[in-house]
XYZ file of C-alpha atoms in Angstrom:
214
model
C 76.971 -40.635 -81.257
C 76.225 -38.502 -84.313
C 78.647 -35.588 -84.043
C 79.095 -32.987 -86.793
C 82.704 -31.869 -87.141
C 81.983 -28.414 -85.704
C 80.658 -29.981 -82.479
C 83.340 -32.636 -81.980
C 85.635 -32.444 -78.958
C 88.601 -34.806 -79.247
C 90.975 -33.363 -76.659
C 91.442 -36.123 -74.082
C 92.307 -33.815 -71.129
C 89.133 -31.806 -71.857
C 87.029 -34.966 -71.946
C 88.563 -36.240 -68.702
C 87.967 -32.888 -67.022
C 84.316 -33.009 -68.099
C 83.777 -36.528 -66.717
C 85.246 -35.428 -63.397
C 83.070 -32.311 -63.312
C 79.879 -34.281 -64.089
C 80.545 -37.717 -62.549
C 76.969 -39.037 -62.585
C 76.750 -41.205 -65.689
C 74.212 -43.491 -67.302
C 75.936 -46.868 -67.515
C 74.452 -48.857 -70.398
C 75.105 -52.580 -70.825
C 73.798 -55.403 -72.979
C 71.963 -58.371 -71.458
C 70.124 -61.387 -72.831
C 66.904 -59.452 -72.224
C 68.078 -56.293 -74.008
C 69.785 -53.052 -73.004
C 69.895 -51.996 -69.340
C 70.994 -48.674 -67.822
C 71.786 -47.477 -64.300
C 72.587 -43.937 -63.210
C 75.677 -44.095 -61.007
C 78.413 -41.715 -59.823
C 81.902 -42.780 -60.881
C 85.513 -41.889 -60.229
C 87.865 -41.494 -63.181
C 91.326 -42.957 -62.546
C 94.398 -42.554 -64.738
C 95.801 -45.574 -66.571
C 98.729 -46.425 -68.825
C 96.568 -46.364 -71.963
C 95.806 -42.701 -71.408
C 92.008 -42.711 -71.651
C 91.337 -43.637 -68.041
C 89.382 -46.149 -65.971
C 85.905 -45.493 -64.561
C 85.058 -47.052 -61.205
C 81.609 -47.127 -59.658
C 79.173 -49.437 -57.934
C 75.559 -50.567 -57.934
C 73.345 -52.143 -55.314
C 73.732 -55.902 -55.162
C 69.966 -56.041 -55.735
C 70.478 -54.327 -59.115
C 70.575 -57.225 -61.586
C 72.613 -55.268 -64.137
C 75.927 -56.388 -62.647
C 75.186 -60.098 -63.123
C 73.037 -59.911 -66.258
C 75.453 -57.981 -68.494
C 77.123 -59.979 -71.265
C 80.770 -60.214 -70.090
C 82.511 -59.629 -73.425
C 80.092 -57.024 -74.779
C 80.942 -53.334 -74.922
C 79.500 -51.107 -72.197
C 78.780 -47.397 -72.547
C 78.986 -44.650 -69.911
C 77.087 -41.493 -70.909
C 77.971 -38.204 -69.222
C 75.923 -35.043 -69.750
C 76.461 -31.479 -68.601
C 75.211 -28.000 -69.527
C 72.136 -27.985 -71.786
C 69.475 -25.498 -72.850
C 66.604 -24.973 -75.270
C 67.380 -22.470 -78.051
C 64.320 -20.571 -79.303
C 63.914 -19.866 -83.027
C 62.556 -16.452 -82.025
C 66.055 -15.342 -81.081
C 67.436 -15.529 -84.626
C 67.329 -12.193 -86.524
C 66.078 -13.829 -89.744
C 62.990 -15.093 -87.923
C 61.607 -11.577 -88.405
C 62.402 -11.408 -92.135
C 61.610 -14.783 -93.706
C 60.619 -16.989 -90.761
C 62.755 -19.912 -91.939
C 64.159 -20.769 -88.524
C 63.445 -23.591 -86.085
C 64.332 -24.194 -82.430
C 67.135 -26.487 -81.311
C 68.769 -27.758 -78.137
C 72.353 -27.050 -77.120
C 74.128 -29.546 -74.870
C 77.398 -31.197 -73.900
C 77.850 -34.976 -73.780
C 80.687 -37.473 -73.472
C 80.378 -41.172 -74.356
C 82.993 -43.530 -72.902
C 83.149 -47.156 -74.107
C 84.855 -50.237 -72.717
C 84.381 -53.770 -71.382
C 82.847 -53.899 -67.914
C 84.524 -55.751 -65.050
C 82.561 -56.793 -61.961
C 84.427 -56.602 -58.633
C 83.291 -57.987 -55.273
C 86.563 -57.748 -53.316
C 85.954 -55.952 -49.969
C 89.300 -54.106 -50.077
C 88.605 -52.780 -53.586
C 85.119 -51.649 -52.568
C 86.404 -49.797 -49.498
C 89.099 -48.016 -51.499
C 86.532 -47.105 -54.159
C 84.143 -45.694 -51.559
C 86.961 -43.606 -50.082
C 87.869 -42.220 -53.508
C 84.235 -41.517 -54.402
C 83.610 -39.779 -51.085
C 86.793 -37.710 -51.223
C 86.028 -36.631 -54.791
C 82.608 -35.290 -53.891
C 83.287 -33.965 -50.390
C 86.145 -31.753 -51.568
C 83.848 -28.700 -51.791
C 82.396 -29.153 -48.298
C 83.464 -26.823 -45.519
C 83.734 -29.826 -43.207
C 84.256 -32.836 -45.512
C 82.754 -36.141 -44.448
C 85.192 -39.057 -44.549
C 84.556 -42.764 -44.740
C 86.472 -43.082 -41.467
C 83.831 -40.929 -39.743
C 81.487 -43.934 -39.671
C 82.135 -47.099 -37.610
C 84.158 -49.654 -39.637
C 81.674 -52.459 -38.991
C 78.828 -50.232 -40.224
C 80.659 -49.482 -43.488
C 81.669 -53.125 -43.902
C 78.060 -54.222 -43.485
C 76.809 -51.691 -46.043
C 79.590 -52.671 -48.447
C 78.230 -56.195 -48.582
C 75.159 -54.730 -50.252
C 77.019 -53.265 -53.237
C 79.027 -54.576 -56.176
C 81.923 -52.734 -57.802
C 82.071 -51.965 -61.510
C 85.148 -50.977 -63.506
C 85.251 -49.813 -67.106
C 88.658 -49.349 -68.754
C 87.941 -46.813 -71.490
C 88.884 -48.068 -74.959
C 87.323 -45.241 -76.964
C 85.698 -41.938 -76.121
C 83.586 -39.331 -77.923
C 82.796 -35.761 -76.959
C 80.106 -33.462 -78.334
C 79.860 -29.760 -77.489
C 76.736 -28.524 -79.317
C 76.960 -24.791 -78.683
C 75.672 -23.016 -81.804
C 78.983 -23.473 -83.658
C 77.074 -23.971 -86.923
C 75.609 -20.457 -86.748
C 77.289 -17.256 -87.924
C 78.447 -14.584 -85.485
C 75.233 -12.587 -85.803
C 73.060 -15.580 -84.955
C 75.338 -16.732 -82.137
C 75.292 -13.251 -80.601
C 71.494 -13.233 -80.837
C 71.297 -16.614 -79.092
C 73.573 -15.338 -76.329
C 71.337 -12.299 -75.948
C 68.244 -14.484 -75.775
C 69.784 -16.713 -73.140
C 71.029 -13.821 -71.034
C 67.571 -12.240 -71.110
C 66.253 -15.280 -69.223
C 68.502 -14.505 -66.233
C 68.723 -18.125 -65.058
C 71.843 -20.070 -64.020
C 71.357 -22.644 -66.791
C 70.987 -19.932 -69.437
C 74.063 -18.084 -68.157
C 76.104 -21.279 -68.273
C 75.067 -21.963 -71.873
C 75.721 -18.392 -73.024
C 79.237 -18.616 -71.558
C 79.772 -21.947 -73.315
C 78.715 -20.475 -76.669
C 81.184 -17.616 -76.201
C 83.962 -20.037 -75.289
C 83.367 -22.131 -78.411
C 83.507 -19.263 -80.924
C 86.666 -18.965 -83.062
C 86.813 -15.252 -82.189
C 85.243 -13.111 -79.436
C 81.693 -11.874 -79.985
């Protein structure tokens, strides 16, 4: 991923926190027919290496699990807050017009070799972890045990587990860090004028990424 120095995020705890906050990733693998991607929710587990292990699953009918080249590197792409940045917000647009729009966003790329898992016990434990991770905000959380065991076991036969031990990871926080304080403040003002949740999230991110308060 092309990442200018000002946009790079290398803090591993920050990257792990982001993957947990936005667990739906695009899992990209190489096959004999070319690149293939599936959008799957994953659970990040700790490991001795320190980068973590991603665990997810796909439908057994999804050929990606059997078509991927076993020793090739796989890529999990996580994305989060993003927003269009209008050139009209920059003060110099009114003086010389030499401004163009851009797009601010946050992304994390996690790389590793993919492992395919079909063990029923592993799949059940993974489904419990995935459910618990995402039901934590519910007032009455649903648990895997709420469904009949034979029903879950039957459904589990229709999925295949995937595990990616992360060997390298990249983070990019593109939040107007390349602009001076005047321009960044103008972008924040433009975003806040939109009064949308996505714009508010991006304006807060720009503030958080400035070396000093605006």
